[in-house]
Each structure stands twice: as C-alpha cells, then as structure tokens.
Amino acid sequence: NAGVTQTPKFQVLKTGQSMTLQCAQDMNHNSMYWYRQDPGMGLRLIYYSASEGTTDKGEVPNGYNVSRLNKREFSLRLESAAPSQTSVYFCASSERGDNQPQHFGDGTRLSIL
Amino acid sequence: SQKIEQNSEALNIQEGKTATLTCNYTNYSPAYLQWYRQDPGRGPVFLLLIRENEKEKRKERLKVTFDTTLKQSLFHITASQPADSATYLCALPSNQAGTALIFGKGTTLSVSS
C-alpha cells in the first residue's frame, strides 16, 4: 500500500553539490511528474514523463535533469545545487490519459546553503 | 499562458458552516478541473474532478461546480468539521499536454469548534 515513495525525506546540501532525488510508484502508472513547492508560489511542474521512455520539460526545468529509469522509477537530479533550488520537491504519478488524478508522495525537503 | 487564482490565502469558519472556496482561471476553458487537499508536511491528495460539460459534482459533504462562462470553479464543504482544516488546491491541464497540470496557490481553510 505504499503508493508513491520519495527518498530522502530531508537533505541539506552545499552550493555546487550534486544530488539525485528518487521516486518510485507501485500503482503501475504510466505517467510520472516532478514538482517543486515554494511559499507563495504554489506547486510548479519541473519535468514530467507521460510514459516510459519519454520526458518533457515543465514550467521550471532549468538546473534539473530527470531520468525515467523504468515504469516504476523517475529520478530528479540537481547537477550543481544553488540556494534558489531550496524547496520541497514532490513526485506524482497518474494513469495514462487526460483527466486522470495524480497521486503524490510526501515530498523531499531540500535546503541548499 | 493559463493562470489560476484561488480567491484567498486563508478562510476561517466555524464548525457546522459551509466553506466555499473559489478557483478562477484566466485563459482557455479547460477540459476538466481537479481539486486536491494538502495537509502540512504531506503531499496533495486528490478529491474531485469535474469535466467542462458537468455543472456540478458531489462526493459526500463535498460539492464542486464549474462555470465556463465565468471561468470559475467553486468548491463547497458542507457541515464543516475541524478535521476539514487543510489547504485546498485547484488544478487544471496545462497547455502543454493533457496529463500535465498547473496548480493554484491554494486556500488554507481553518475550521474552529
């Protein structure tokens, strides 16, 4: 009954360090998403993967890369972390197709000093 | 590009009253609109979806309306309870793809006993 699992839950990085945020879902969903949530800004889409083997940029992709490792896993990488990337990162998944609800993990809280 | 506005950042009501939250969008009329609930420290949880050809949708004490003329959705919680206290987000499809969503900043509802 795990749903969407994100690791780690918390992380502190120094400016310039790299990091990969992991996300896995056990609902056999085709589509997966990465969002960031900042105070006053709401949830903003970073990247998404409509199906295994495809990835597309969202609203705020700069400074990030993603990998859809297989149907279950979608990772987000920060190559050179910047303080502006301090945020809460959420991964979500959904069935293929329009109007499907998205299922979210509980987030990774990332601080970059 | 599409923009979403949720009427207020915070709404305080007394237990037993009806809470009404507003979601306005500015551009094209979306094929559907979704509402989510988010508790502190947790990811959003899907509540309801309403399609453009549906005027109203209900689920237990929740009711959503969709007025494409006003470019507005209303989210009602009847007989509100302290356990309904949370942040409520509306979301609609981005102009990039049917599965990607854009989210409003949310309205934080506080229900006092």
Short mmCIF file of C-alpha atoms in Angstrom, two decimals:
data_model
loop_
_atom_site.label_atom_id
_atom_site.label_comp_id
_atom_site.label_asym_id
_atom_site.label_seq_id
_atom_site.Cartn_x
_atom_site.Cartn_y
_atom_site.Cartn_z
CA ASN A 1 0.00 0.00 0.00
CA ALA A 2 2.98 2.33 -0.46
CA GLY A 3 1.74 4.42 -3.44
CA VAL A 4 4.46 6.95 -4.31
CA THR A 5 7.67 6.75 -2.28
CA GLN A 6 10.24 9.53 -2.27
CA THR A 7 13.75 9.37 -0.85
CA PRO A 8 15.28 11.04 1.00
CA LYS A 9 12.71 12.92 3.09
CA PHE A 10 15.17 15.64 4.11
CA GLN A 11 18.51 16.77 2.73
CA VAL A 12 20.91 19.66 3.26
CA LEU A 13 23.42 20.44 0.52
CA LYS A 14 26.12 22.99 -0.01
CA THR A 15 26.04 25.22 -3.08
CA GLY A 16 27.60 23.41 -6.02
CA GLN A 17 26.99 19.89 -4.74
CA SER A 18 25.01 17.41 -6.80
CA MET A 19 22.15 15.24 -5.68
CA THR A 20 19.57 12.81 -7.07
CA LEU A 21 16.07 12.65 -5.65
CA GLN A 22 14.46 9.25 -6.05
CA CYS A 23 10.83 8.44 -6.70
CA ALA A 24 9.11 5.08 -7.12
CA GLN A 25 5.45 4.17 -7.56
CA ASP A 26 3.79 0.79 -7.17
CA MET A 27 0.47 1.55 -8.90
CA ASN A 28 1.60 0.57 -12.41
CA HIS A 29 1.04 4.15 -13.60
CA ASN A 30 2.36 5.26 -16.96
CA SER A 31 2.85 8.96 -16.20
CA MET A 32 5.11 10.50 -13.58
CA TYR A 33 5.87 14.09 -12.55
CA TRP A 34 8.25 16.21 -10.53
CA TYR A 35 7.05 19.43 -8.86
CA ARG A 36 8.58 21.95 -6.53
CA GLN A 37 6.53 23.84 -3.94
CA ASP A 38 7.67 27.18 -2.57
CA PRO A 39 5.84 29.55 -0.20
CA GLY A 40 3.66 31.93 -2.17
CA MET A 41 4.36 30.14 -5.47
CA GLY A 42 2.31 27.00 -5.24
CA LEU A 43 3.22 23.76 -6.98
CA ARG A 44 5.23 24.21 -10.17
CA LEU A 45 5.95 21.44 -12.65
CA ILE A 46 9.65 20.78 -13.27
CA TYR A 47 9.58 17.77 -15.61
CA TYR A 48 7.16 15.01 -16.45
CA SER A 49 7.20 11.66 -18.17
CA ALA A 50 3.99 10.78 -19.99
CA SER A 51 5.16 7.20 -20.45
CA GLU A 52 8.25 5.06 -20.00
CA GLY A 53 10.99 6.28 -22.30
CA THR A 54 9.76 9.86 -22.67
CA THR A 55 10.40 13.00 -20.66
CA ASP A 56 9.31 16.60 -21.19
CA LYS A 57 10.06 19.95 -19.62
CA GLY A 58 7.55 21.64 -17.40
CA GLU A 59 7.33 25.23 -16.23
CA VAL A 60 10.66 25.42 -14.34
CA PRO A 61 13.16 22.88 -15.76
CA ASN A 62 16.36 24.94 -15.59
CA GLY A 63 19.00 23.45 -13.30
CA TYR A 64 17.42 19.99 -13.27
CA ASN A 65 17.65 16.74 -15.19
CA VAL A 66 15.42 13.69 -14.99
CA SER A 67 15.65 10.01 -15.79
CA ARG A 68 12.73 7.63 -16.25
CA LEU A 69 14.63 4.55 -15.21
CA ASN A 70 11.73 2.16 -15.79
CA LYS A 71 7.96 2.25 -15.42
CA ARG A 72 8.20 2.46 -11.62
CA GLU A 73 11.01 4.95 -11.10
CA PHE A 74 11.54 8.60 -12.04
CA SER A 75 14.54 10.43 -10.61
CA LEU A 76 15.35 14.14 -10.45
CA ARG A 77 18.97 15.31 -10.47
CA LEU A 78 20.47 18.62 -9.42
CA GLU A 79 23.90 18.78 -11.05
CA SER A 80 25.15 21.89 -9.25
CA ALA A 81 22.80 22.93 -6.47
CA ALA A 82 22.01 26.61 -5.95
CA PRO A 83 20.28 28.30 -2.98
CA SER A 84 17.35 29.14 -5.29
CA GLN A 85 16.66 25.42 -5.50
CA THR A 86 15.84 25.24 -1.80
CA SER A 87 12.30 23.90 -1.86
CA VAL A 88 10.01 20.98 -1.17
CA TYR A 89 10.04 18.55 -4.08
CA PHE A 90 7.06 16.34 -4.83
CA CYS A 91 6.84 13.38 -7.14
CA ALA A 92 3.48 12.25 -8.51
CA SER A 93 2.12 9.58 -10.80
CA SER A 94 -1.08 9.00 -12.77
CA GLU A 95 -2.72 6.65 -15.22
CA ARG A 96 -2.17 7.43 -18.87
CA GLY A 97 -4.55 9.90 -20.47
CA ASP A 98 -6.25 13.17 -19.77
CA ASN A 99 -8.21 13.98 -16.62
CA GLN A 100 -6.55 11.32 -14.50
CA PRO A 101 -5.98 12.20 -10.84
CA GLN A 102 -2.38 12.47 -9.72
CA HIS A 103 -1.07 10.58 -6.69
CA PHE A 104 1.65 12.35 -4.74
CA GLY A 105 4.46 11.29 -2.46
CA ASP A 106 5.08 13.14 0.79
CA GLY A 107 7.96 15.17 -0.57
CA THR A 108 11.67 15.77 -0.13
CA ARG A 109 12.61 18.86 1.84
CA LEU A 110 15.82 20.19 0.34
CA SER A 111 17.90 23.03 1.77
CA ILE A 112 20.88 24.42 -0.09
CA LEU A 113 23.29 26.55 1.86
CA SER B 1 -0.47 31.01 -20.75
CA GLN B 2 -3.09 29.81 -18.35
CA LYS B 3 -3.19 31.37 -14.88
CA ILE B 4 -5.14 30.20 -11.85
CA GLU B 5 -6.27 32.36 -8.96
CA GLN B 6 -7.69 30.99 -5.73
CA ASN B 7 -9.68 33.70 -4.05
CA SER B 8 -7.91 33.98 -0.76
CA GLU B 9 -4.95 32.53 1.01
CA ALA B 10 -6.91 31.81 4.19
CA LEU B 11 -10.50 31.15 5.15
CA ASN B 12 -11.69 30.80 8.75
CA ILE B 13 -15.13 29.39 9.51
CA GLN B 14 -17.00 27.83 12.41
CA GLU B 15 -17.80 24.16 12.67
CA GLY B 16 -21.05 23.23 11.01
CA LYS B 17 -20.97 26.05 8.47
CA THR B 18 -20.42 25.67 4.73
CA ALA B 19 -16.99 26.59 3.40
CA THR B 20 -16.86 27.94 -0.14
CA LEU B 21 -13.53 28.18 -1.96
CA THR B 22 -13.10 29.83 -5.34
CA CYS B 23 -10.84 28.99 -8.25
CA ASN B 24 -10.67 31.33 -11.25
CA TYR B 25 -8.73 30.80 -14.45
CA THR B 26 -7.83 33.42 -16.99
CA ASN B 27 -7.38 31.90 -20.40
CA TYR B 28 -8.81 28.93 -22.28
CA SER B 29 -11.52 26.82 -20.73
CA PRO B 30 -10.00 23.55 -19.60
CA ALA B 31 -11.48 20.17 -20.44
CA TYR B 32 -11.56 19.39 -16.72
CA LEU B 33 -10.62 20.78 -13.35
CA GLN B 34 -9.42 18.94 -10.26
CA TRP B 35 -9.41 19.72 -6.55
CA TYR B 36 -6.81 18.44 -4.07
CA ARG B 37 -6.35 18.62 -0.32
CA GLN B 38 -2.94 19.12 1.27
CA ASP B 39 -2.14 18.69 4.94
CA PRO B 40 1.02 20.20 6.49
CA GLY B 41 4.09 18.14 5.68
CA ARG B 42 2.21 15.87 3.27
CA GLY B 43 1.68 15.66 -0.47
CA PRO B 44 -1.60 16.74 -2.09
CA VAL B 45 -4.43 14.20 -2.14
CA PHE B 46 -6.95 14.11 -5.00
CA LEU B 47 -10.55 14.88 -4.03
CA LEU B 48 -12.74 15.53 -7.06
CA LEU B 49 -12.62 16.02 -10.81
CA ILE B 50 -15.23 17.90 -12.81
CA ARG B 51 -15.39 17.96 -16.61
CA GLU B 52 -16.30 21.01 -18.70
CA ASN B 53 -19.69 19.55 -19.62
CA GLU B 54 -20.59 18.93 -15.97
CA LYS B 55 -22.14 21.72 -13.97
CA GLU B 56 -21.82 20.08 -10.58
CA LYS B 57 -20.17 17.09 -8.92
CA ARG B 58 -20.74 15.77 -5.40
CA LYS B 59 -18.91 13.42 -3.07
CA GLU B 60 -20.23 13.04 0.45
CA ARG B 61 -20.01 16.56 2.01
CA LEU B 62 -18.07 17.97 -0.94
CA LYS B 63 -19.56 19.74 -3.95
CA VAL B 64 -17.77 21.25 -6.92
CA THR B 65 -19.27 23.47 -9.60
CA PHE B 66 -17.76 24.53 -12.90
CA ASP B 67 -18.91 27.63 -14.76
CA THR B 68 -17.08 28.03 -18.07
CA THR B 69 -18.78 31.37 -18.72
CA LEU B 70 -17.42 32.87 -15.52
CA LYS B 71 -14.18 30.85 -15.86
CA GLN B 72 -14.66 29.73 -12.30
CA SER B 73 -14.99 26.65 -10.11
CA LEU B 74 -16.47 26.70 -6.63
CA PHE B 75 -15.60 24.08 -4.02
CA HIS B 76 -18.03 23.66 -1.13
CA ILE B 77 -17.65 21.71 2.10
CA THR B 78 -20.96 21.43 3.92
CA ALA B 79 -21.29 20.80 7.68
CA SER B 80 -17.61 21.56 8.05
CA GLN B 81 -15.56 19.91 10.79
CA PRO B 82 -12.19 20.77 12.38
CA ALA B 83 -10.78 17.75 10.52
CA ASP B 84 -11.51 19.59 7.26
CA SER B 85 -8.81 22.14 8.15
CA ALA B 86 -6.20 21.93 5.39
CA THR B 87 -5.02 23.68 2.26
CA TYR B 88 -7.15 23.09 -0.83
CA LEU B 89 -5.66 23.33 -4.30
CA CYS B 90 -7.35 23.55 -7.65
CA ALA B 91 -5.61 22.28 -10.76
CA LEU B 92 -6.30 22.21 -14.47
CA PRO B 93 -4.45 20.93 -17.53
CA SER B 94 -1.55 22.99 -18.77
CA ASN B 95 -1.36 23.98 -22.39
CA GLN B 96 1.50 21.61 -22.92
CA ALA B 97 -0.14 18.24 -22.62
CA GLY B 98 -3.31 16.70 -21.30
CA THR B 99 -1.67 14.95 -18.40
CA ALA B 100 0.41 17.85 -17.05
CA LEU B 101 -1.39 20.08 -14.55
CA ILE B 102 -0.96 23.60 -13.32
CA PHE B 103 -1.95 24.28 -9.72
CA GLY B 104 -3.34 27.28 -7.91
CA LYS B 105 -1.51 28.53 -4.83
CA GLY B 106 -4.20 27.10 -2.58
CA THR B 107 -6.58 28.32 0.07
CA THR B 108 -5.92 27.36 3.68
CA LEU B 109 -9.15 26.53 5.48
CA SER B 110 -9.37 26.62 9.26
CA VAL B 111 -12.49 25.24 10.90
CA SER B 112 -12.89 26.12 14.57
CA SER B 113 -15.05 24.22 17.02
#
